[in-house]
XYZ file of C-alpha atoms in Angstrom:
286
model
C -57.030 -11.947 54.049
C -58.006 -8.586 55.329
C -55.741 -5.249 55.213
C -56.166 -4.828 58.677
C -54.736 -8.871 59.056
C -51.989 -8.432 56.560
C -50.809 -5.025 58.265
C -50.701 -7.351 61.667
C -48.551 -9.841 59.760
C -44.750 -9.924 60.575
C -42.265 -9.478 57.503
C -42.049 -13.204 56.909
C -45.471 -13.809 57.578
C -46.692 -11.661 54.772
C -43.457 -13.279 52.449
C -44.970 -16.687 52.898
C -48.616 -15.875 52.480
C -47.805 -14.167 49.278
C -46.156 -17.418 48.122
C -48.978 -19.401 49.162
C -51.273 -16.962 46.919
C -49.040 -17.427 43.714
C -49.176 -21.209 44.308
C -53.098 -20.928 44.950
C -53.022 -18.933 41.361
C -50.536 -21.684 39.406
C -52.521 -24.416 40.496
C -55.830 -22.323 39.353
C -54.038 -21.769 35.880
C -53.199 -25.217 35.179
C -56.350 -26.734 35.985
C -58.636 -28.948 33.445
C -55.132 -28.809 31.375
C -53.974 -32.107 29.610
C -50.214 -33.226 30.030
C -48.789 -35.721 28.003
C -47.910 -37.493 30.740
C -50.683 -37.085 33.414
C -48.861 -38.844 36.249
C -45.559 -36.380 35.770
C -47.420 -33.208 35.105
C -47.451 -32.220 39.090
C -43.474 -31.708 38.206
C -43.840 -28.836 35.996
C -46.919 -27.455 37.352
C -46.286 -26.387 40.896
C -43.214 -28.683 42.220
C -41.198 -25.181 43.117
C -43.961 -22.670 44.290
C -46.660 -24.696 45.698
C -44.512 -27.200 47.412
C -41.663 -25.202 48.802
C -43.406 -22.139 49.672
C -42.770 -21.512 52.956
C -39.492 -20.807 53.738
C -37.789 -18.767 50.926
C -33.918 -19.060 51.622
C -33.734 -22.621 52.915
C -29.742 -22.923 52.758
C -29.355 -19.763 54.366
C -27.142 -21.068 57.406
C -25.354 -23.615 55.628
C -21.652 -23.008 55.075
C -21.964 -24.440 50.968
C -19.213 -23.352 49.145
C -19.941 -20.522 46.636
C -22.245 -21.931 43.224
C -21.721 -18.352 40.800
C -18.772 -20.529 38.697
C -21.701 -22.696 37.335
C -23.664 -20.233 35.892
C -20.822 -19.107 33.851
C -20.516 -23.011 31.881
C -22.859 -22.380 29.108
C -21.633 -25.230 27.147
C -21.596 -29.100 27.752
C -18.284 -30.420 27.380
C -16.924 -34.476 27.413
C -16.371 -36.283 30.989
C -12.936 -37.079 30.471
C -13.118 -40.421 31.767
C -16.118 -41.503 29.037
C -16.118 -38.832 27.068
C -20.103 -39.042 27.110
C -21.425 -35.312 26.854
C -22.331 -33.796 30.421
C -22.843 -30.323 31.759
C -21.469 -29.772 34.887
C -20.721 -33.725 36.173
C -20.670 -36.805 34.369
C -23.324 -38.335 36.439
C -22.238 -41.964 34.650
C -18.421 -41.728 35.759
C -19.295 -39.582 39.049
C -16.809 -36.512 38.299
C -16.622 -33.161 37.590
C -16.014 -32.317 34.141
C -12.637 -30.964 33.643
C -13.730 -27.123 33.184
C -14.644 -27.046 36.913
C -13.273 -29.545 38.897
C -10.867 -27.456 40.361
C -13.595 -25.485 42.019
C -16.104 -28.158 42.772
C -16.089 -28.351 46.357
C -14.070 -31.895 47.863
C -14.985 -33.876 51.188
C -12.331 -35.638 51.877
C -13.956 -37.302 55.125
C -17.444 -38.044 56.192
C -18.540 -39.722 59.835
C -18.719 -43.315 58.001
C -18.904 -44.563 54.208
C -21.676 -44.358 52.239
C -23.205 -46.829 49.438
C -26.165 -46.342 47.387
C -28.546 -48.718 46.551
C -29.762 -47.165 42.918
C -32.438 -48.785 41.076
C -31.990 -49.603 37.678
C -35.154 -47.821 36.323
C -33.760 -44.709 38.596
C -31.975 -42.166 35.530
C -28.823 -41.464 36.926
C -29.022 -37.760 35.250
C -32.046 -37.749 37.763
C -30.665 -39.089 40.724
C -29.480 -37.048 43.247
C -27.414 -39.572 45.327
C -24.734 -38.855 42.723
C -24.162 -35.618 43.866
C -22.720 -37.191 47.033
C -20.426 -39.263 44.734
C -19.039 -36.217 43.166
C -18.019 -34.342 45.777
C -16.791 -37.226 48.263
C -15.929 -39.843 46.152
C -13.514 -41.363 48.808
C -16.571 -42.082 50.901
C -19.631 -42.723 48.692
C -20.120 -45.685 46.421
C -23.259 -46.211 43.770
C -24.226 -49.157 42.886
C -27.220 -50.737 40.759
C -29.649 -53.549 42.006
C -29.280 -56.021 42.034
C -25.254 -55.833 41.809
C -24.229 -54.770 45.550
C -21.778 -55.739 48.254
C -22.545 -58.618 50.892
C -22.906 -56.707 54.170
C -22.982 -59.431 55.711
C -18.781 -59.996 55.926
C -18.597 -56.284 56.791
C -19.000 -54.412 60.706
C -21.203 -51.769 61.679
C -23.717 -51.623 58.492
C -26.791 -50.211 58.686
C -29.689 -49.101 56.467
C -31.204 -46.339 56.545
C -34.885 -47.290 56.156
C -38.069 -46.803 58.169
C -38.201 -50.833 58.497
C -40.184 -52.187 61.890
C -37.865 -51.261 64.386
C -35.704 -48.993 62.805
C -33.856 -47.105 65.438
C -34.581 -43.104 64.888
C -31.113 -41.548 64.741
C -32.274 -38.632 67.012
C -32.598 -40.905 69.737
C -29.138 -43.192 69.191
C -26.677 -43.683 72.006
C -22.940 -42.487 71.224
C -21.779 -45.702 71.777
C -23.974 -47.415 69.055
C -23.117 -44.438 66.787
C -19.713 -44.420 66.878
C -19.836 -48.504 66.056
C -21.512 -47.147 62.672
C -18.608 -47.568 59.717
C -21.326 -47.613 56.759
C -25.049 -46.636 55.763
C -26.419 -47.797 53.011
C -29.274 -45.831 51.039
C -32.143 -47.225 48.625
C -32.310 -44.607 45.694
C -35.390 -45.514 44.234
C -39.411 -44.364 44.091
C -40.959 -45.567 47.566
C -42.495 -48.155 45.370
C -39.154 -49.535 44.002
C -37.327 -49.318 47.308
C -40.044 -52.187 48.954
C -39.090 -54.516 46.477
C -35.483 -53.876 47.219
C -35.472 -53.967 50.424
C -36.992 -57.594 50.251
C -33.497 -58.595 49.219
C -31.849 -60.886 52.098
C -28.876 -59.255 51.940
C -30.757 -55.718 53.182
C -33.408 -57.293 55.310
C -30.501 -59.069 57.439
C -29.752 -55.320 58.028
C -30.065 -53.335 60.939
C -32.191 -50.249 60.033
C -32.133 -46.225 61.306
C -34.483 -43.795 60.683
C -34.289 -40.412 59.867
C -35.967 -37.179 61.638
C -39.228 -36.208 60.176
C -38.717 -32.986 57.956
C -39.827 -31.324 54.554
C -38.079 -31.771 51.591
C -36.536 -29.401 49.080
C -36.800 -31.283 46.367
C -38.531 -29.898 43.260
C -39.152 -33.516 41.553
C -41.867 -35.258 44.551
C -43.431 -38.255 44.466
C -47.190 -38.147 43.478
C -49.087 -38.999 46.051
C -46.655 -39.047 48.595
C -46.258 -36.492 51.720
C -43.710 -33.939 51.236
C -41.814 -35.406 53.842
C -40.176 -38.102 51.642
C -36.750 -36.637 50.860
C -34.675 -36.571 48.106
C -31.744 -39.211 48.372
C -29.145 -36.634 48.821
C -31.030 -34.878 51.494
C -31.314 -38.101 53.176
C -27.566 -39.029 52.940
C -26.552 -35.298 54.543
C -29.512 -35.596 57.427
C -27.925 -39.256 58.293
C -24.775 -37.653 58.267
C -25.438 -34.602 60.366
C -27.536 -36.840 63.153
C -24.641 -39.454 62.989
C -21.934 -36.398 63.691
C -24.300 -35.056 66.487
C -24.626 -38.333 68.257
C -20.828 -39.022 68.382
C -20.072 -35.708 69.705
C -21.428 -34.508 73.078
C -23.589 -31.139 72.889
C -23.330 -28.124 74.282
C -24.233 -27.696 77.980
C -27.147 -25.760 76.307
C -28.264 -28.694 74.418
C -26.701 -26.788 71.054
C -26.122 -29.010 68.258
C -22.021 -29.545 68.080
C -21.710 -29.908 64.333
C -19.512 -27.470 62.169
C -20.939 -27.285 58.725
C -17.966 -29.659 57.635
C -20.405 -31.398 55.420
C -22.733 -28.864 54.093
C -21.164 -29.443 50.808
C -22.806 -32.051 50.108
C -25.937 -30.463 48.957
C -23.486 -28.168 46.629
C -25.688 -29.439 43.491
C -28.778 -30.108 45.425
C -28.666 -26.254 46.586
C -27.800 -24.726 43.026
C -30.170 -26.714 41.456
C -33.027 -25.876 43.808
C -32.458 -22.125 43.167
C -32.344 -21.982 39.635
C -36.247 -23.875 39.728
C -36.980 -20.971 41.996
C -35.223 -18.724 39.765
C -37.106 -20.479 36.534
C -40.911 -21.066 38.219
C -41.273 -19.376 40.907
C -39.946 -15.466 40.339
C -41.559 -16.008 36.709
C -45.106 -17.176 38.430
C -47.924 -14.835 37.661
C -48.268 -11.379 39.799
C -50.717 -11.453 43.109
């Protein structure tokens, strides 16, 4: 890039290209270098910087409750339930610990119930679905595969899975998304969630599909486009689209929802900044 380009460049423009550079330099640094574990080693490498470069306050308009209180617990303490050792959430138990729970932000409501399909080679102190679970536990439910409900007793199920014929949620009527009363999730590698889905009791499903976006998420998929999301950002964007398509926009065509459920990427948002705050603002200089 020329000076005379880079003087051209807006504010932002120059932010992101600058970004780009330090990934360019990371990726530069680390190559011909052996990992123990080869197929991982993308995680620690350039999952923050090279990945998520381009926008550099994603959560900016979302009306998350205030994370500062976490960065003050410097000390795991015992879930009170199990009394297994945790940090922040007892990701076993899905609860706070008792240090915090008074200030771990609460949804008491969503647009419909929520269950999670978990695989049981997925690390629950990896998954992000049970970040959901801890701060709406009246509406989400985890279970492990092969031990879940029979949808087939209940009304209004549907998976949210690009299936053949999978209805994009953009696109759904009001009247078909107000007869939604549960979605069901597959927290699993892509891999994992094929086999799953294979399971009568999913395939008898109706499915939805999500809009196409980037993820956040720090821990991709290798080989896989960035636009496979983390669990929990699939379980807010399903929420969001389903509040949208119940309520009737602005005359403007302005989306009508409120930020009531922002909260659920509480965790998801703290945990994406301190990676930034680790990787990134500690990458070499440009």
């Amino acid at each position: 890039m020329d000076e005379t380009s880079s003087e051209q460049m807006t504010p932002v423009e120059r932010d992101t290209n600058e970004r780009l550079e330090v990934a360019e330099i990371y990726r530069n640094k680390h190559k011909g270098r052996k990992f123990k574990n080869p197929r991982t080693a993308h995680r620690s490498i350039f999952s923050t910087c090279m990945a998520r470069c381009e926008n550099q306050q994603p959560f900016s308009g979302l009306k998350t409750s205030n994370t500062t209180f976490l960065d003050e617990i410097d000390r795991r303490g015992n879930c009170e339930n199990c009394g297994r050792s945790r940090k922040f959430f007892c990701y076993t138990c899905h609860i706070p610990l008792p240090a915090i729970k008074e200030l771990v932000p609460y949804i008491p409501s969503l647009p419909c119930r929520i269950d999670v399909i978990k695989h049981p080679n997925e690390h629950d102190g990896k998954s992000t679905s049970i970040h959901a679970a801890v701060v709406a536990p009246e509406m989400v439910k985890i279970y492990t595969f092969p031990n879940f409900p029979d949808y087939s007793i209940e009304d209004g199920v549907v998976l949210v899975y690009p299936c053949d014929g999978a209805v994009p949620m953009t696109t759904m009527t009001t009247s078909r998304a107000a007869e939604i009363q549960k979605m069901v999730f597959i927290d699993s590698t892509w891999a994992q969630a094929k086999q799953i889905y294979k399971d009568p009791r999913l395939k008898a499903l109706p499915c939805v599909v999500l809009r196409t976006r980037k993820s956040l998420f720090w821990r991709y998929q290798l080989g896989k486009p960035d636009s496979y999301l983390a669990t929990i950002e699939a379980i807010y964007d399903a929420v969001v689209s389903l509040d949208e398509r119940r309520r009737e926009s602005d005359s403007d065509g302005a989306s009508s929802y409120d930020g009531s459920y922002d909260n659920l990427l509480f965790f998801f948002r703290y945990f994406y900044e301190k990676m930034e705050e680790l990787y990134f603002h500690k990458s070499p200089a440009v």
